[in-house]
């Protein structure tokens, strides 16, 4: 059976690929089978039996806890480790115990340093924007650093007091407004962590012929962490992708040394030559601009916390969490877990109403990652067709003009009907 391998940075993909999957809790039991049926049909239609997915169930979350007493059994981690790719439905956050979040635990164990979120609009889906067709972005969110490192101390504890003492008496800090009642958090941002994220974003932009990569940061306030991310990002671009990219830092240098006209000329030449433009923007301005001029952005590289806010805003611009896919990837080892980005939706679990699109579009990302573009395209065009005719699950259909509600199973049954042989 088909195990993916990685050789010299290139994935080696057999014709039958074993994919470990976690069904997930809540609506997971409804959306996972729906998703698998559609993927099987698309792969069959695209390759006429020459290629297929061999689904291999592994357990995590409530289902695993009830069966084994373990929220994240070692065999599950082992399977993801061994087979490189995997897909998962939503998981319940464990109550008590050592694990804060199963999603975070999986990312840390496999060092999945990129959280990848493509954001595009499907014709027919309701959006708060005047022209959502202009939204087509791919977010590369750093997944291992920043305040998500979980290094913080609660106000009033001995640790907080010791840190306060250190800051005031050894580091000369005088700007803590209410020292005795302050909690403290540490925000680690490294050169390596920033560089590998930005490197992946630029490589993706080159591979998929995107016009620009935008580094989104708050370096005007956090000069060494968020500002460091920007500087290290530009360094990677200029050192490792020379000749293939043009950075707005070099634009600024040319403008200073040779004048604005020369800089504008160099930029125009770079665009004509098909180079990827590397630019940066402050996070708050970015959030505003994405609403006003979404066409200015294609690939976005950002830190962990910014990425969290950005992903949700952009998802809302194109139809919300029911339709937003995601993946966590380590491009060096090849490990990648594709996932529904929403939670377990306990309010609708078991009612056959859940939208499987988030998971299904994540499966599309997985097919693209495997290089099975033909099967991926069959699914997206079937979804385009369905949404354009106003047929969707309740979460989307109720906001559509003349929307027609489909249950989870009806939606999943309809897609294979639409999927055409290429
Ligand atoms: P959890 O505790 O697992 O995070 P939650 O209810 O707090 O669950 P979500 O599961 O993300 O958070 O759900 C937020 C809202 O979005 C809920 O009203 C839910 O019904 C809705 N929702 C989430 N996923 C879907 C889906 N796939 N299809 C339709 N509605 C969904």
PDB file of N, CA and C in Angstrom, residues 63-111:
ATOM      1  N   UNK A  63     -13.801  10.308  20.749  1.00  0.00           N
ATOM      2  CA  UNK A  63     -13.922   8.917  20.330  1.00  0.00           C
ATOM      3  C   UNK A  63     -12.727   8.113  20.867  1.00  0.00           C
ATOM      4  N   UNK A  64     -11.534   8.678  20.748  1.00  0.00           N
ATOM      5  CA  UNK A  64     -10.328   7.992  21.225  1.00  0.00           C
ATOM      6  C   UNK A  64     -10.360   7.886  22.744  1.00  0.00           C
ATOM      7  N   UNK A  65     -10.793   8.960  23.410  1.00  0.00           N
ATOM      8  CA  UNK A  65     -10.804   8.972  24.878  1.00  0.00           C
ATOM      9  C   UNK A  65     -11.757   7.906  25.407  1.00  0.00           C
ATOM     10  N   UNK A  66     -12.933   7.811  24.774  1.00  0.00           N
ATOM     11  CA  UNK A  66     -13.900   6.809  25.226  1.00  0.00           C
ATOM     12  C   UNK A  66     -13.397   5.388  24.994  1.00  0.00           C
ATOM     13  N   UNK A  67     -12.648   5.176  23.930  1.00  0.00           N
ATOM     14  CA  UNK A  67     -12.166   3.825  23.622  1.00  0.00           C
ATOM     15  C   UNK A  67     -10.896   3.458  24.378  1.00  0.00           C
ATOM     16  N   UNK A  68      -9.993   4.444  24.543  1.00  0.00           N
ATOM     17  CA  UNK A  68      -8.660   4.092  25.064  1.00  0.00           C
ATOM     18  C   UNK A  68      -8.270   4.852  26.333  1.00  0.00           C
ATOM     19  N   UNK A  69      -9.053   5.874  26.698  1.00  0.00           N
ATOM     20  CA  UNK A  69      -8.689   6.696  27.852  1.00  0.00           C
ATOM     21  C   UNK A  69      -7.618   7.720  27.491  1.00  0.00           C
ATOM     22  N   UNK A  70      -7.315   7.811  26.220  1.00  0.00           N
ATOM     23  CA  UNK A  70      -6.259   8.727  25.775  1.00  0.00           C
ATOM     24  C   UNK A  70      -6.847   9.656  24.710  1.00  0.00           C
ATOM     25  N   UNK A  71      -6.656  10.968  24.862  1.00  0.00           N
ATOM     26  CA  UNK A  71      -7.208  11.909  23.885  1.00  0.00           C
ATOM     27  C   UNK A  71      -6.450  11.859  22.561  1.00  0.00           C
ATOM     28  N   UNK A  72      -5.173  11.573  22.642  1.00  0.00           N
ATOM     29  CA  UNK A  72      -4.357  11.548  21.424  1.00  0.00           C
ATOM     30  C   UNK A  72      -3.425  10.337  21.501  1.00  0.00           C
ATOM     31  N   UNK A  73      -3.933   9.142  21.136  1.00  0.00           N
ATOM     32  CA  UNK A  73      -3.123   7.933  21.273  1.00  0.00           C
ATOM     33  C   UNK A  73      -1.843   7.974  20.429  1.00  0.00           C
ATOM     34  N   UNK A  74      -0.823   7.316  20.951  1.00  0.00           N
ATOM     35  CA  UNK A  74       0.488   7.280  20.294  1.00  0.00           C
ATOM     36  C   UNK A  74       0.383   6.724  18.859  1.00  0.00           C
ATOM     37  N   UNK A  75      -0.507   5.699  18.663  1.00  0.00           N
ATOM     38  CA  UNK A  75      -0.630   5.098  17.321  1.00  0.00           C
ATOM     39  C   UNK A  75      -1.088   6.134  16.287  1.00  0.00           C
ATOM     40  N   UNK A  76      -1.913   7.083  16.740  1.00  0.00           N
ATOM     41  CA  UNK A  76      -2.407   8.118  15.821  1.00  0.00           C
ATOM     42  C   UNK A  76      -1.246   9.004  15.370  1.00  0.00           C
ATOM     43  N   UNK A  77      -0.464   9.426  16.347  1.00  0.00           N
ATOM     44  CA  UNK A  77       0.700  10.257  16.013  1.00  0.00           C
ATOM     45  C   UNK A  77       1.643   9.502  15.096  1.00  0.00           C
ATOM     46  N   UNK A  78       1.819   8.214  15.430  1.00  0.00           N
ATOM     47  CA  UNK A  78       2.718   7.357  14.657  1.00  0.00           C
ATOM     48  C   UNK A  78       2.247   7.255  13.196  1.00  0.00           C
ATOM     49  N   UNK A  79       0.918   7.106  13.029  1.00  0.00           N
ATOM     50  CA  UNK A  79       0.370   6.986  11.667  1.00  0.00           C
ATOM     51  C   UNK A  79       0.626   8.262  10.869  1.00  0.00           C
ATOM     52  N   UNK A  80       0.371   9.415  11.474  1.00  0.00           N
ATOM     53  CA  UNK A  80       0.615  10.678  10.768  1.00  0.00           C
ATOM     54  C   UNK A  80       2.103  10.827  10.453  1.00  0.00           C
ATOM     55  N   UNK A  81       2.916  10.366  11.377  1.00  0.00           N
ATOM     56  CA  UNK A  81       4.356  10.462  11.193  1.00  0.00           C
ATOM     57  C   UNK A  81       4.791   9.596  10.013  1.00  0.00           C
ATOM     58  N   UNK A  82       4.258   8.383   9.987  1.00  0.00           N
ATOM     59  CA  UNK A  82       4.685   7.391   8.999  1.00  0.00           C
ATOM     60  C   UNK A  82       4.165   7.693   7.581  1.00  0.00           C
ATOM     61  N   UNK A  83       2.894   8.088   7.493  1.00  0.00           N
ATOM     62  CA  UNK A  83       2.286   8.251   6.163  1.00  0.00           C
ATOM     63  C   UNK A  83       2.406   9.678   5.612  1.00  0.00           C
ATOM     64  N   UNK A  84       3.001  10.558   6.351  1.00  0.00           N
ATOM     65  CA  UNK A  84       3.236  11.971   5.986  1.00  0.00           C
ATOM     66  C   UNK A  84       1.971  12.814   5.886  1.00  0.00           C
ATOM     67  N   UNK A  85       0.957  12.364   5.131  1.00  0.00           N
ATOM     68  CA  UNK A  85      -0.254  13.194   5.060  1.00  0.00           C
ATOM     69  C   UNK A  85      -1.358  12.598   5.916  1.00  0.00           C
ATOM     70  N   UNK A  86      -2.327  13.412   6.277  1.00  0.00           N
ATOM     71  CA  UNK A  86      -3.490  12.939   7.012  1.00  0.00           C
ATOM     72  C   UNK A  86      -4.559  14.002   6.956  1.00  0.00           C
ATOM     73  N   UNK A  87      -5.775  13.603   7.327  1.00  0.00           N
ATOM     74  CA  UNK A  87      -6.879  14.575   7.311  1.00  0.00           C
ATOM     75  C   UNK A  87      -7.698  14.376   8.575  1.00  0.00           C
ATOM     76  N   UNK A  88      -8.210  15.469   9.108  1.00  0.00           N
ATOM     77  CA  UNK A  88      -8.962  15.332  10.355  1.00  0.00           C
ATOM     78  C   UNK A  88     -10.208  16.211  10.405  1.00  0.00           C
ATOM     79  N   UNK A  89     -11.234  15.663  11.035  1.00  0.00           N
ATOM     80  CA  UNK A  89     -12.438  16.426  11.315  1.00  0.00           C
ATOM     81  C   UNK A  89     -12.212  17.243  12.585  1.00  0.00           C
ATOM     82  N   UNK A  90     -13.231  17.959  13.049  1.00  0.00           N
ATOM     83  CA  UNK A  90     -13.074  18.799  14.246  1.00  0.00           C
ATOM     84  C   UNK A  90     -12.952  17.951  15.507  1.00  0.00           C
ATOM     85  N   UNK A  91     -12.181  18.425  16.470  1.00  0.00           N
ATOM     86  CA  UNK A  91     -11.969  17.663  17.704  1.00  0.00           C
ATOM     87  C   UNK A  91     -12.414  18.457  18.927  1.00  0.00           C
ATOM     88  N   UNK A  92     -12.997  17.744  19.871  1.00  0.00           N
ATOM     89  CA  UNK A  92     -13.371  18.358  21.146  1.00  0.00           C
ATOM     90  C   UNK A  92     -12.106  18.715  21.916  1.00  0.00           C
ATOM     91  N   UNK A  93     -12.121  19.880  22.546  1.00  0.00           N
ATOM     92  CA  UNK A  93     -10.981  20.247  23.388  1.00  0.00           C
ATOM     93  C   UNK A  93     -11.089  19.471  24.698  1.00  0.00           C
ATOM     94  N   UNK A  94     -10.030  18.739  25.084  1.00  0.00           N
ATOM     95  CA  UNK A  94     -10.105  17.946  26.319  1.00  0.00           C
ATOM     96  C   UNK A  94     -10.357  18.825  27.540  1.00  0.00           C
ATOM     97  N   UNK A  95     -11.201  18.331  28.437  1.00  0.00           N
ATOM     98  CA  UNK A  95     -11.451  19.059  29.683  1.00  0.00           C
ATOM     99  C   UNK A  95     -10.491  18.494  30.727  1.00  0.00           C
ATOM    100  N   UNK A  96      -9.693  19.341  31.344  1.00  0.00           N
ATOM    101  CA  UNK A  96      -8.700  18.879  32.321  1.00  0.00           C
ATOM    102  C   UNK A  96      -7.591  18.122  31.616  1.00  0.00           C
ATOM    103  N   UNK A  97      -6.681  17.525  32.370  1.00  0.00           N
ATOM    104  CA  UNK A  97      -5.593  16.745  31.763  1.00  0.00           C
ATOM    105  C   UNK A  97      -4.513  17.634  31.207  1.00  0.00           C
ATOM    106  N   UNK A  98      -3.481  17.008  30.644  1.00  0.00           N
ATOM    107  CA  UNK A  98      -2.282  17.745  30.245  1.00  0.00           C
ATOM    108  C   UNK A  98      -2.375  18.484  28.924  1.00  0.00           C
ATOM    109  N   UNK A  99      -3.327  18.075  28.033  1.00  0.00           N
ATOM    110  CA  UNK A  99      -3.333  18.657  26.689  1.00  0.00           C
ATOM    111  C   UNK A  99      -4.278  19.859  26.633  1.00  0.00           C
ATOM    112  N   UNK A 100      -3.755  21.023  26.246  1.00  0.00           N
ATOM    113  CA  UNK A 100      -4.585  22.229  26.140  1.00  0.00           C
ATOM    114  C   UNK A 100      -5.495  22.140  24.930  1.00  0.00           C
ATOM    115  N   UNK A 101      -4.924  21.731  23.807  1.00  0.00           N
ATOM    116  CA  UNK A 101      -5.694  21.602  22.577  1.00  0.00           C
ATOM    117  C   UNK A 101      -5.064  20.498  21.732  1.00  0.00           C
ATOM    118  N   UNK A 102      -5.912  19.608  21.202  1.00  0.00           N
ATOM    119  CA  UNK A 102      -5.387  18.504  20.391  1.00  0.00           C
ATOM    120  C   UNK A 102      -4.765  19.021  19.111  1.00  0.00           C
ATOM    121  N   UNK A 103      -5.375  20.067  18.555  1.00  0.00           N
ATOM    122  CA  UNK A 103      -4.835  20.629  17.317  1.00  0.00           C
ATOM    123  C   UNK A 103      -3.427  21.163  17.544  1.00  0.00           C
ATOM    124  N   UNK A 104      -3.254  21.885  18.660  1.00  0.00           N
ATOM    125  CA  UNK A 104      -1.937  22.445  18.962  1.00  0.00           C
ATOM    126  C   UNK A 104      -0.940  21.308  19.215  1.00  0.00           C
ATOM    127  N   UNK A 105      -1.385  20.259  19.943  1.00  0.00           N
ATOM    128  CA  UNK A 105      -0.496  19.132  20.240  1.00  0.00           C
ATOM    129  C   UNK A 105      -0.006  18.472  18.949  1.00  0.00           C
ATOM    130  N   UNK A 106      -0.915  18.257  17.997  1.00  0.00           N
ATOM    131  CA  UNK A 106      -0.528  17.633  16.720  1.00  0.00           C
ATOM    132  C   UNK A 106       0.478  18.504  15.964  1.00  0.00           C
ATOM    133  N   UNK A 107       0.216  19.817  15.956  1.00  0.00           N
ATOM    134  CA  UNK A 107       1.114  20.723  15.248  1.00  0.00           C
ATOM    135  C   UNK A 107       2.497  20.700  15.866  1.00  0.00           C
ATOM    136  N   UNK A 108       2.532  20.680  17.217  1.00  0.00           N
ATOM    137  CA  UNK A 108       3.833  20.711  17.884  1.00  0.00           C
ATOM    138  C   UNK A 108       4.595  19.416  17.674  1.00  0.00           C
ATOM    139  N   UNK A 109       3.903  18.283  17.820  1.00  0.00           N
ATOM    140  CA  UNK A 109       4.603  16.993  17.715  1.00  0.00           C
ATOM    141  C   UNK A 109       5.233  16.814  16.342  1.00  0.00           C
ATOM    142  N   UNK A 110       4.554  17.274  15.298  1.00  0.00           N
ATOM    143  CA  UNK A 110       5.091  17.067  13.945  1.00  0.00           C
ATOM    144  C   UNK A 110       5.780  18.327  13.415  1.00  0.00           C
ATOM    145  N   UNK A 111       5.916  19.327  14.280  1.00  0.00           N
ATOM    146  CA  UNK A 111       6.538  20.599  13.901  1.00  0.00           C
ATOM    147  C   UNK A 111       5.950  21.134  12.589  1.00  0.00           C
TER     148      UNK A 111
END
